[in-house]
Short mmCIF file of C-alpha atoms in Angstrom, two decimals:
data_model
loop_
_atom_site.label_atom_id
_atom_site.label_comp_id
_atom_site.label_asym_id
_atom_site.label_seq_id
_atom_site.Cartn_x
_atom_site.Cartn_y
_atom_site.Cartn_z
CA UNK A 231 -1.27 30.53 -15.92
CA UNK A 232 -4.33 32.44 -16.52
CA UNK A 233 -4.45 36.19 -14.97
CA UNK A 234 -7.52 35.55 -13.63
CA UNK A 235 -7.25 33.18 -10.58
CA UNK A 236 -10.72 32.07 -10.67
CA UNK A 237 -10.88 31.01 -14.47
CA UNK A 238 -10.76 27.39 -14.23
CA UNK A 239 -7.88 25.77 -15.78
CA UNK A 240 -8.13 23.83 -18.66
CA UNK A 241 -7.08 19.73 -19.34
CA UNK A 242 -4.13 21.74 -21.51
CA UNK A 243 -3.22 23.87 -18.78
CA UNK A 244 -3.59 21.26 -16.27
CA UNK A 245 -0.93 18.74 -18.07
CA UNK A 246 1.42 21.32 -17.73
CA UNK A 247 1.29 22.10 -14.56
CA UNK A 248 0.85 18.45 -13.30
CA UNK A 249 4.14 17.00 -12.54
CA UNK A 250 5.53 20.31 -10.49
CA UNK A 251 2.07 19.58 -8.64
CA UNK A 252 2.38 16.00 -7.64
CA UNK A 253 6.07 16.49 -7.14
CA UNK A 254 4.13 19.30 -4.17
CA UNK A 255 6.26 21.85 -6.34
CA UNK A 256 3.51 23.97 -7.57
CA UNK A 257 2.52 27.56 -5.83
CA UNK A 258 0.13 27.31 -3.35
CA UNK A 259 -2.87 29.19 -5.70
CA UNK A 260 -1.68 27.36 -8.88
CA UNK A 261 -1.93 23.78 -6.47
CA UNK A 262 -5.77 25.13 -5.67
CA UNK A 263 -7.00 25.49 -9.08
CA UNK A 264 -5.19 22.34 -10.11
CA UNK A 265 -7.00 20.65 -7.48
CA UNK A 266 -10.35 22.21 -8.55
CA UNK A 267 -9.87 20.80 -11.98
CA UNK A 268 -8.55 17.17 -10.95
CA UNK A 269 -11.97 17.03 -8.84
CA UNK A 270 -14.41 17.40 -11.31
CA UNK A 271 -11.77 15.54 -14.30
CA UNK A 272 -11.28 11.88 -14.10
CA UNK A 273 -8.89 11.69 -17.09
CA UNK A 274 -6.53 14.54 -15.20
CA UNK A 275 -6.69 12.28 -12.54
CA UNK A 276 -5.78 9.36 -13.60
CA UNK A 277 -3.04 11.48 -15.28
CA UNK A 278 -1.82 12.80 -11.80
CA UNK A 279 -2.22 9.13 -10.49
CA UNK A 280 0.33 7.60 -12.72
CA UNK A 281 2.94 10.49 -12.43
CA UNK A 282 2.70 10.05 -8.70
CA UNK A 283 3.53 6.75 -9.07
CA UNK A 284 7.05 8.00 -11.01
CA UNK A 285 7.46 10.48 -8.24
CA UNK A 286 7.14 7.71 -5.25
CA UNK A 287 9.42 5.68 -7.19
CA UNK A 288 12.35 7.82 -6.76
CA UNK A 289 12.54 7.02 -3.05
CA UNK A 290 13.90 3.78 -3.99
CA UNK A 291 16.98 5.94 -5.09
CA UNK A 292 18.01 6.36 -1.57
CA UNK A 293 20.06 4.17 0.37
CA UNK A 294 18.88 2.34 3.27
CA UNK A 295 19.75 3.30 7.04
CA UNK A 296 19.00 1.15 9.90
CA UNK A 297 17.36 3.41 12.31
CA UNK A 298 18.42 3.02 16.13
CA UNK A 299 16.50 -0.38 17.35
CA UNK A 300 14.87 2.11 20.13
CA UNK A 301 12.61 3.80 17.49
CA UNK A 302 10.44 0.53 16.74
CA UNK A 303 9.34 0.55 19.84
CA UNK A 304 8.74 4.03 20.46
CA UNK A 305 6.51 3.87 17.29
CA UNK A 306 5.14 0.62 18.50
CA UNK A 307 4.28 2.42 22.04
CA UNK A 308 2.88 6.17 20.50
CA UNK A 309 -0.02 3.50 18.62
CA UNK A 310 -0.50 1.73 21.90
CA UNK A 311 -0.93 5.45 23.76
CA UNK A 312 -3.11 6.25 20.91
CA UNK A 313 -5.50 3.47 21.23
CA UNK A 314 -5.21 4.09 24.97
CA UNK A 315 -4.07 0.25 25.58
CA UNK A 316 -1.87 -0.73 28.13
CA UNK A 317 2.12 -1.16 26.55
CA UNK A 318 2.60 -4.64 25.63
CA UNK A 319 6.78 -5.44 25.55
CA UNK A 320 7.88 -5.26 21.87
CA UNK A 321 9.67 -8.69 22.69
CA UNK A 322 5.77 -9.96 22.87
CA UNK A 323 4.69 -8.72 19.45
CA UNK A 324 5.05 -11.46 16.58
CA UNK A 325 3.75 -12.28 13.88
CA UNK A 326 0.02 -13.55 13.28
CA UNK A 327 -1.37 -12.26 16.46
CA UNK A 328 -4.93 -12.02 17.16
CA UNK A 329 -6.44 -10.05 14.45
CA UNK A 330 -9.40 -7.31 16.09
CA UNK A 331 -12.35 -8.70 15.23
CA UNK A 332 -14.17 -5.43 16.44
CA UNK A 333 -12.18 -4.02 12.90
CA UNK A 334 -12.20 -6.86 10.75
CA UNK A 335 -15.95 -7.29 11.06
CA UNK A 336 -16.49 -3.69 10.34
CA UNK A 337 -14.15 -3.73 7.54
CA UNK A 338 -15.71 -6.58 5.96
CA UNK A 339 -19.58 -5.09 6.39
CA UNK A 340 -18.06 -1.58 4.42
CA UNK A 341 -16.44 -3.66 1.68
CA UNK A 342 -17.81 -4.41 -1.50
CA UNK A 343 -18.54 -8.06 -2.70
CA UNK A 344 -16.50 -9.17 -5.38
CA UNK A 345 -18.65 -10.07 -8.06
CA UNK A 346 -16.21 -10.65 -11.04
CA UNK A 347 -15.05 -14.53 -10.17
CA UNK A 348 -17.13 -16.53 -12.55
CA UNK A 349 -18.65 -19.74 -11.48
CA UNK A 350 -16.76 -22.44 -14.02
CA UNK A 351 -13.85 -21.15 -11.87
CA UNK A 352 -15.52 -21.90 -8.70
CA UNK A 353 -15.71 -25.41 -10.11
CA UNK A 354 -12.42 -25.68 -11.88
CA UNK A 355 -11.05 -25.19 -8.71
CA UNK A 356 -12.71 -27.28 -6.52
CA UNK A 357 -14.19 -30.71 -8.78
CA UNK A 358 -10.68 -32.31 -9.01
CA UNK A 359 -9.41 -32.16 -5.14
CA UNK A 360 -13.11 -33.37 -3.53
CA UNK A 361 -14.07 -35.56 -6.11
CA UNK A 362 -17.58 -36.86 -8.26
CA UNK A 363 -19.35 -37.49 -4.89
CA UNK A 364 -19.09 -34.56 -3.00
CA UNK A 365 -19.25 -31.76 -5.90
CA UNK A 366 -22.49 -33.28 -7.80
CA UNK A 367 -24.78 -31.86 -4.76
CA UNK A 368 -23.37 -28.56 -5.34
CA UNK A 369 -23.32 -28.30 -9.55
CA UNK A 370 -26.80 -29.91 -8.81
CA UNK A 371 -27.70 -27.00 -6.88
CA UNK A 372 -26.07 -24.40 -9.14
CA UNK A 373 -27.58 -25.91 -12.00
CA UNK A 374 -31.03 -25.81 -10.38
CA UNK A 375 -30.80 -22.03 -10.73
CA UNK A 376 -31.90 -21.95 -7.39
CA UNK A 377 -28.65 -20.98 -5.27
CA UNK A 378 -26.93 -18.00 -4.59
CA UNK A 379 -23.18 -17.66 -5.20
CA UNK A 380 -21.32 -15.30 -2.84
CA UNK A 381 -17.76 -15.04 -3.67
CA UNK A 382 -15.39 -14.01 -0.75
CA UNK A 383 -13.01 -11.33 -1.99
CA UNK A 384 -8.89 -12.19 -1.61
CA UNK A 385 -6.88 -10.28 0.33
CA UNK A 386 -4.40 -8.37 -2.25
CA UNK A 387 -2.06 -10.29 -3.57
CA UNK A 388 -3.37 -13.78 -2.65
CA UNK A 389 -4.16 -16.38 -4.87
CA UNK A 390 -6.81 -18.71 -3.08
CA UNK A 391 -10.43 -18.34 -4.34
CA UNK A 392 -13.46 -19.53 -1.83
CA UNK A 393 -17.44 -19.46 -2.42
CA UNK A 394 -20.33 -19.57 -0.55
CA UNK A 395 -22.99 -21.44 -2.46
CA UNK A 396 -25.99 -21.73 -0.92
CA UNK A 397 -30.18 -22.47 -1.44
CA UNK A 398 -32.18 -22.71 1.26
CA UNK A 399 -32.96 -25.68 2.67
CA UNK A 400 -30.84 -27.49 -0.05
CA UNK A 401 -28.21 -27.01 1.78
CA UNK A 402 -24.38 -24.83 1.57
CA UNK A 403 -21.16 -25.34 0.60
CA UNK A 404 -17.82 -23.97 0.87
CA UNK A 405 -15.70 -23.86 -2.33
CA UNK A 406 -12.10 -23.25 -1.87
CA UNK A 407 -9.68 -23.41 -4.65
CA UNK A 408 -5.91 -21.81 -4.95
CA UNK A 409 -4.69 -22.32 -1.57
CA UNK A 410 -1.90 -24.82 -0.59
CA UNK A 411 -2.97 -27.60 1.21
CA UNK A 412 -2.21 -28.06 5.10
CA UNK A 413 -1.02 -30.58 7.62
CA UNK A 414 -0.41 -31.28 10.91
CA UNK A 415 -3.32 -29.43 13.27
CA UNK A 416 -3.41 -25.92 10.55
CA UNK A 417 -6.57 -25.39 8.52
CA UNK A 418 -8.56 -22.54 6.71
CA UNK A 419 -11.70 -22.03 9.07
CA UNK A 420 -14.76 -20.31 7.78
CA UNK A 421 -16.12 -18.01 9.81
CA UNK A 422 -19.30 -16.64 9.99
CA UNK A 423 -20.25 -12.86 11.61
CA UNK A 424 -22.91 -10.92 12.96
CA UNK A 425 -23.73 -8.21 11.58
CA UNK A 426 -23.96 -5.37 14.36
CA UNK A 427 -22.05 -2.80 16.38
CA UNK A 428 -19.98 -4.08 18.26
CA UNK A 429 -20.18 -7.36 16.27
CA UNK A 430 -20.48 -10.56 18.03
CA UNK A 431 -17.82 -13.26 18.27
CA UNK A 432 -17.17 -14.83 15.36
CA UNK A 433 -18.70 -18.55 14.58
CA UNK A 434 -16.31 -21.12 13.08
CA UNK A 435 -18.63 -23.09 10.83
CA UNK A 436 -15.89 -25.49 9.02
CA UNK A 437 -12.45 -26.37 9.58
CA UNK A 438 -10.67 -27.95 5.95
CA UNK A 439 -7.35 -28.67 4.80
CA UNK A 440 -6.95 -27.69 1.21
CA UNK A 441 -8.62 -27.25 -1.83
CA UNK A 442 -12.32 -28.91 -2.61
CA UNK A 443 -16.32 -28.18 -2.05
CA UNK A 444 -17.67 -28.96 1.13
CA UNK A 445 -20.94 -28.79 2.43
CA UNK A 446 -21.38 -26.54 5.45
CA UNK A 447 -23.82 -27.38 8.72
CA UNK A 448 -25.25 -23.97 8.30
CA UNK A 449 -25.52 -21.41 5.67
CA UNK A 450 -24.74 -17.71 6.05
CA UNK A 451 -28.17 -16.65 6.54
CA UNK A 452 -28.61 -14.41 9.27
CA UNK A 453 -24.95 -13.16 9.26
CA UNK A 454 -23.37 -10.55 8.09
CA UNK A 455 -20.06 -11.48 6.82
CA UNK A 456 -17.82 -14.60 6.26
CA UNK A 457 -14.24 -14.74 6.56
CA UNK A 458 -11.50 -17.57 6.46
CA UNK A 459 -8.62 -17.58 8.04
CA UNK A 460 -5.22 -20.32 8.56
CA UNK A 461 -5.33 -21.17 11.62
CA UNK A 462 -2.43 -22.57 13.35
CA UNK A 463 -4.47 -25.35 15.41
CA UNK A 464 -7.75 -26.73 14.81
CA UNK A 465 -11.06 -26.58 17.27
CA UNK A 466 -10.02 -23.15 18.36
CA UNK A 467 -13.35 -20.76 18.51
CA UNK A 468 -11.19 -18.17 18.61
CA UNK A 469 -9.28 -16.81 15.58
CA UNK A 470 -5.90 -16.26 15.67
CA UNK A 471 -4.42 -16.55 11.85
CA UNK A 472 -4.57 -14.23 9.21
CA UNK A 473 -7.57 -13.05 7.01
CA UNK A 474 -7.16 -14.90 3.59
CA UNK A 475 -10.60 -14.07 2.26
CA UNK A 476 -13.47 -12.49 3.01
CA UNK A 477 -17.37 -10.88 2.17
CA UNK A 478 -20.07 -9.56 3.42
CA UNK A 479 -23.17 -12.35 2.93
CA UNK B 285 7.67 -35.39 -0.80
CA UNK B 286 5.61 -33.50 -2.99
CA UNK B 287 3.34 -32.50 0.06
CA UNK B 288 6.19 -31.92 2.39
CA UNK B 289 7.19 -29.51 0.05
CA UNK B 290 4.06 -27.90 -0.31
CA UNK B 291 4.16 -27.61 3.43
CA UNK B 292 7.13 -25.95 3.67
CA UNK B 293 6.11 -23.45 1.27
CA UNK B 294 3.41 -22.55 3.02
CA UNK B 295 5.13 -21.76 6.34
CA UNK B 296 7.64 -19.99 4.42
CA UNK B 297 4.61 -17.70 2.99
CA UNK B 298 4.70 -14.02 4.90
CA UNK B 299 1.79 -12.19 4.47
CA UNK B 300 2.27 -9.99 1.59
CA UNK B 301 2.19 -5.88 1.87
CA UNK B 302 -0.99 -5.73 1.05
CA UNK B 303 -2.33 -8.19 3.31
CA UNK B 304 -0.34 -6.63 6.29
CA UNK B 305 -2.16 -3.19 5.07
CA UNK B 306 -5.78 -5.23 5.54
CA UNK B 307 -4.50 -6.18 9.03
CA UNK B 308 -3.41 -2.90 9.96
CA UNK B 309 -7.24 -2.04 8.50
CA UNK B 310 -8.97 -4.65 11.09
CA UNK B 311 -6.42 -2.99 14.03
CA UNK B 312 -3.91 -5.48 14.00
CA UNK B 313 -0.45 -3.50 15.97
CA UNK B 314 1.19 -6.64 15.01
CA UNK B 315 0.71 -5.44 10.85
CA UNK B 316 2.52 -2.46 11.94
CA UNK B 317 5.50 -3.85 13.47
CA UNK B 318 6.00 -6.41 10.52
CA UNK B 319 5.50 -3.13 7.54
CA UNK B 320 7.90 -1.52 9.74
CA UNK B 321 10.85 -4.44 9.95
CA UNK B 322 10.16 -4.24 6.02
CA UNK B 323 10.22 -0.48 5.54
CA UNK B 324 12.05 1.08 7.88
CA UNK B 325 15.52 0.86 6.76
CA UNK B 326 14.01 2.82 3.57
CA UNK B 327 11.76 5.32 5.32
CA UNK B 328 14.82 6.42 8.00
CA UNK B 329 17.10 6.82 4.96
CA UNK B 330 14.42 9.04 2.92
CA UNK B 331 14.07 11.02 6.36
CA UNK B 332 17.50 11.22 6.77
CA UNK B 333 18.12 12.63 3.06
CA UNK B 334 15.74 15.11 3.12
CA UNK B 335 16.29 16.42 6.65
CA UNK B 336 20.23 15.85 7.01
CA UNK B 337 19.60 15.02 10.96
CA UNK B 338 19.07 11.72 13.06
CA UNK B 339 16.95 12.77 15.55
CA UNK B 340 14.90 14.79 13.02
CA UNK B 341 14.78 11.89 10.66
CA UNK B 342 13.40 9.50 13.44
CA UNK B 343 10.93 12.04 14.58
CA UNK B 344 9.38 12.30 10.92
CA UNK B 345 9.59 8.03 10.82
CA UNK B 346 7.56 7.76 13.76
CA UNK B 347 5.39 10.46 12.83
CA UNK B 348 4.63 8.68 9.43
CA UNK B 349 3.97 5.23 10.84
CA UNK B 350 1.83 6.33 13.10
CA UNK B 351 0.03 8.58 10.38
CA UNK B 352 0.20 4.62 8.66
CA UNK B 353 -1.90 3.57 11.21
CA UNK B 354 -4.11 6.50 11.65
CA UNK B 355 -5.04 6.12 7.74
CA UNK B 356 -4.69 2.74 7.15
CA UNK B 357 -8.36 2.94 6.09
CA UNK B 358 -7.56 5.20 3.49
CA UNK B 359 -4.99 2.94 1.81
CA UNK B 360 -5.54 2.28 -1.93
CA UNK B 361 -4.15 -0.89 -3.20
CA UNK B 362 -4.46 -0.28 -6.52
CA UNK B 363 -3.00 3.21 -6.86
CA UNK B 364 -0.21 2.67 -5.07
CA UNK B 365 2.34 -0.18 -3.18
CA UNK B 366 1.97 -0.08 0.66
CA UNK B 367 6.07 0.75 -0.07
CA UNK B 368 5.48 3.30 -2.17
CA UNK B 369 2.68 4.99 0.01
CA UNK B 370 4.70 4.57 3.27
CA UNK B 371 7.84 6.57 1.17
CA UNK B 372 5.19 9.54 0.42
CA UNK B 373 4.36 9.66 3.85
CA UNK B 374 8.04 10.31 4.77
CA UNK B 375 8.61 11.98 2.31
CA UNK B 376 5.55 14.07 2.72
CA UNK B 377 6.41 14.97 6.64
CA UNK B 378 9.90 15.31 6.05
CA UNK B 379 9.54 18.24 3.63
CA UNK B 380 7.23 19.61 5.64
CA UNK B 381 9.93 19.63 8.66
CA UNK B 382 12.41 21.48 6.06
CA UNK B 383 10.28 24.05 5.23
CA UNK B 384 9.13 24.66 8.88
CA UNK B 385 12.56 24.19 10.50
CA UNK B 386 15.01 25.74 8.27
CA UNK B 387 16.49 28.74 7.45
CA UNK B 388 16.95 30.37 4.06
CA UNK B 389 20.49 30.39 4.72
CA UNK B 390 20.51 26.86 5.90
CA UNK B 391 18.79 25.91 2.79
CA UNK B 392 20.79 27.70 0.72
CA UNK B 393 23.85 25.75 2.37
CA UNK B 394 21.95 22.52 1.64
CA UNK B 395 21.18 23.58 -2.21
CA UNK B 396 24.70 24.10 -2.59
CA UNK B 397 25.47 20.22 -1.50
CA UNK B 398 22.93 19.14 -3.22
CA UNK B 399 24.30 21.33 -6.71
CA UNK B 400 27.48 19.62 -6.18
CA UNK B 401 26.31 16.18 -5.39
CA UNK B 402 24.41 15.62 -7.83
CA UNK B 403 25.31 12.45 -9.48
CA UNK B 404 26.62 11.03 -6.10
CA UNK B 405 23.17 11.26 -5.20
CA UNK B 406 21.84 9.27 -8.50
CA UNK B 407 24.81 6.32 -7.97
CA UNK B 408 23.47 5.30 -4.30
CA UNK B 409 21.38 3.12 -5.85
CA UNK B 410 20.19 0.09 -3.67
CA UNK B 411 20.62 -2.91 -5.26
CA UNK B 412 16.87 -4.29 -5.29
CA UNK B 413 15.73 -4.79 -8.88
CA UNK B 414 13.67 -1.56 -8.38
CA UNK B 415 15.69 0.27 -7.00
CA UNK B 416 17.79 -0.26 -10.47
CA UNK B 417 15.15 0.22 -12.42
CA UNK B 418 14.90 3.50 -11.17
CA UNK B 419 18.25 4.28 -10.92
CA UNK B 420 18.54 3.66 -14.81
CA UNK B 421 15.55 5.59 -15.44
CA UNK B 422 16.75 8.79 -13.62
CA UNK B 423 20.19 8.17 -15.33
CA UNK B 424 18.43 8.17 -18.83
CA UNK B 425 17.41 11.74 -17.90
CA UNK B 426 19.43 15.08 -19.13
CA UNK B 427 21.40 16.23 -16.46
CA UNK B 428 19.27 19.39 -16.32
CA UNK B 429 16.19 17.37 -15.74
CA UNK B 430 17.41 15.42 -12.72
CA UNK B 431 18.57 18.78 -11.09
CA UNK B 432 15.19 19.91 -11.27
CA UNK B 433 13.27 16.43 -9.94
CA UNK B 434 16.33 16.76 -7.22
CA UNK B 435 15.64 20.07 -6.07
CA UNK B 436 11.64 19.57 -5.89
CA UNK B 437 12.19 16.03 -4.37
CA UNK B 438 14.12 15.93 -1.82
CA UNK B 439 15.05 19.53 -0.81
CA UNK B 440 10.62 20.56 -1.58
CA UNK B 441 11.63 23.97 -3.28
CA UNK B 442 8.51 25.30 -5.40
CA UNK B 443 8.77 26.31 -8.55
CA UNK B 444 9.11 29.65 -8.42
CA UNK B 445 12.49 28.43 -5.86
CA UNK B 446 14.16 26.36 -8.23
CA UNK B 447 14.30 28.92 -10.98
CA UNK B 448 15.60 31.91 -8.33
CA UNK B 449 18.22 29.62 -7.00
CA UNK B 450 19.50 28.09 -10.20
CA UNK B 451 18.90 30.92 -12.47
CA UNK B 452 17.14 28.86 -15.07
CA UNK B 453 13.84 31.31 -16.32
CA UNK B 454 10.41 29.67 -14.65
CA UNK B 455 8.98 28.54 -17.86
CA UNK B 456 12.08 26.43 -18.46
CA UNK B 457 12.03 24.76 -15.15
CA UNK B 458 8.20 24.09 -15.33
CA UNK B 459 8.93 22.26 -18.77
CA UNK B 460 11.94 20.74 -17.37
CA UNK B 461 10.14 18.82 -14.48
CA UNK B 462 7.02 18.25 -17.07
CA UNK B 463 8.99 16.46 -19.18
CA UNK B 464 11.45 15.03 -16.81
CA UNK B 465 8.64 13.64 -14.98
CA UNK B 466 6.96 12.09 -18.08
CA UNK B 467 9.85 10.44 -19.23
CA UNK B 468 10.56 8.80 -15.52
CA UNK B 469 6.96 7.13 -16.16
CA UNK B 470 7.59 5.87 -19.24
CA UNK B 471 11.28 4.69 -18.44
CA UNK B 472 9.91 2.56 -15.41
CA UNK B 473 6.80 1.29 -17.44
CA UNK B 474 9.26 -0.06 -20.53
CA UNK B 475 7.27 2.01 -22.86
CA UNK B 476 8.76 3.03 -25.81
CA UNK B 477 6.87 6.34 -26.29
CA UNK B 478 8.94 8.69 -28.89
CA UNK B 479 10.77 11.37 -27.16
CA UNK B 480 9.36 14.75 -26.57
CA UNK B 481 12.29 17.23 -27.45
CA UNK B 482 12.38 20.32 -24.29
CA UNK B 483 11.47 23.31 -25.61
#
């Protein structure tokens, strides 16, 4: 440690001191220069990042307890008092209810656009389940140089891929690739979302089954983000289902 | 067939981790009942370790899911799992319970368990694939060296603490957790980085 607490520590210094700090083991004016240095030193950082992944690992070294079945919904409840919402009965809580539109809109108009996904995998993905006739119009288009390709982000970890591709008065399409395919009344609705606080309901534009390019009756223009979610019945405006995908437009 | 059995793979898809994290993001209390059926067994017994007492333990679990929901916006997929970043939560609030709540005497009392069960502690390995992982990682690790990621861990003693209470010099237990630490990483990555030699 240098004897001066104000000289700033050096990358050295710092990787000596870094494990005792993410393990929250370093003195408190040793943890303050350390922090100093890791916010203006990106390599220190990542440094820190990937020991603090070894140091939340050893969690998984202790054994499991049940806690008492009371404290899920006291948890549940102290969220509910904190949004200031009436208490709903745990008993009515399941899985794939009605996702808050208020948030995902305003999560989806903060996010970045994915930009990465390159267009022969837009096609890869979608020419072999729609067939010749219904993905010419859209490699037309893309070929034309005149569309716009807006690629709706996954959420982590799943492994669908979707597309907006659309030109004007030539028309849009949905491409959806990567995703299982449904039956019965489920489908992956598009949905289409003002931009705006509060945002406005969302518009389901298209309601499809599985994999393919299909041509929308209106493009994004004028909204602000696009989302699709599986929805357990079809020719419901509202959404209930979970967010697969999603961009701002 | 081949459809049905597509079908039934899809309604046997949960929503991963990450996706209940992006629901939790949008407001979803529904996310937050579902990451706590997954991670609660493992948060109460992190709480538990660290703080030796039930009702303590459930205070600091429903303190740190509701901090999950509070910054649920703040959650970084790709530096950490949502399990990992719920366990630093608990783990996080937990210490900070020991250090507010107990005594140097009481803590003293705890060291002492803790000195003596040791390598109990290290052989309560769950038996997730992980959880292995880890367990042979922390094995692979002089005896010394797991003392001193013990002590830091799960009892939070600085330092400065660690080499008072075990009598080791300070520099020695700052190079112990260094390269204790170090070698954790590269045991759970499967790298096969030459070994540094303590000092």
């Amino acid at each position: 440690m240098p004897e001066d607490s104000r000289t700033p520590l050096s990358c050295a210094e710092v990787s000596e001191l870094l494990s005792a700090y993410v393990l929250d083991s370093l003195e408190a004016e040793a943890a303050g220069q350390l922090r100093e240095h890791l916010a203006a030193c990106s390599d220190c950082r990542a440094e820190a990042a990937e020991l603090s992944s070894a140091v939340a690992a050893l969690a998984e070294q202790v054994t499991p307890v049940p806690p008492p079945p009371e404290l899920r919904r006291r948890v549940l409840a102290a969220v509910h008092a904190e949004r200031g919402a009436p208490a709903v009965p745990a008993a009515h809580r399941h899985r794939g209810s009605r996702p808050s539109w208020l948030g995902v809109a305003a999560a989806l108009l903060l996010a970045v656009g994915a930009g990465s996904w390159g267009l022969a995998e837009h096609l890869a993905g979608a020419a072999p389940a729609q067939g010749a006739s219904a993905i010419t119009p859209v490699e037309q288009l893309i070929a034309s140089g005149r569309a716009q390709v807006v690629p709706l982000s996954p959420v982590p970890g799943y492994p669908g891929r979707a597309a907006l591709v659309t030109a004007g008065s030539r028309g849009a399409y949905l491409l959806l690739t990567g995703v299982p395919k449904l039956s019965g009344e489920r489908s992956y609705t598009l949905w289409f979302l003002q931009p705006g606080h509060p945002p406005s309901s969302p518009r389901a534009v298209v309601e499809v089954t599985g994999p393919g390019a299909y041509r929308l009756p209106e493009g994004p223009e004028g909204y602000g983000a696009a989302a699709i979610t599986r929805e357990p019945s079809r020719s419901d405006r509202t959404p209930r289902g979970p967010v697969l995908l999603s961009s701002k437009v | 067939m081949a459809q049905a059995a597509v079908d039934v793979a899809e309604d046997e898809i949960r929503d991963t981790d990450a996706q209940l994290m992006w629901r939790l993001r949008a407001g979803d209390e529904g996310a937050l009942g579902e990451l706590y059926d997954r991670h609660a067994s493992l948060a109460f017994g992190l709480a538990l370790r660290i703080v030796r007492d039930r009702a303590a333990a459930e205070e600091v679990v429903q303190d740190s899911f509701l901090t999950l929901w509070r910054q649920a916006a703040h959650y970084a997929p790709d530096r950490a799992t949502c399990r990992s970043w719920i366990c630093t939560i608990v783990r996080s609030r937990a210490i900070d319970r020991l250090r507010r709540s107990a005594s140097k005497e009481a803590r003293d009392a705890q060291l002492a368990d803790d000195l003596a069960g040791l390598c109990d502690t290290w052989q309560l390995a769950d038996e997730s694939l992980r959880a292995q992982a880890v367990h042979r990682a922390v094995e692979s690790l002089p005896q010394e060296q797991r003392q001193v990621l013990e002590l830091a861990y799960f009892l939070g003693l600085s330092q400065t603490e660690i080499s008072e209470r075990t009598g080791a010099p300070l520099g020695t237990v700052k190079g112990r957790t260094r390269l204790a630490l170090q070698r954790l990483r590269t045991e759970l990555a499967g790298a096969t980085q030459p070994e540094e030699v303590e000092r």
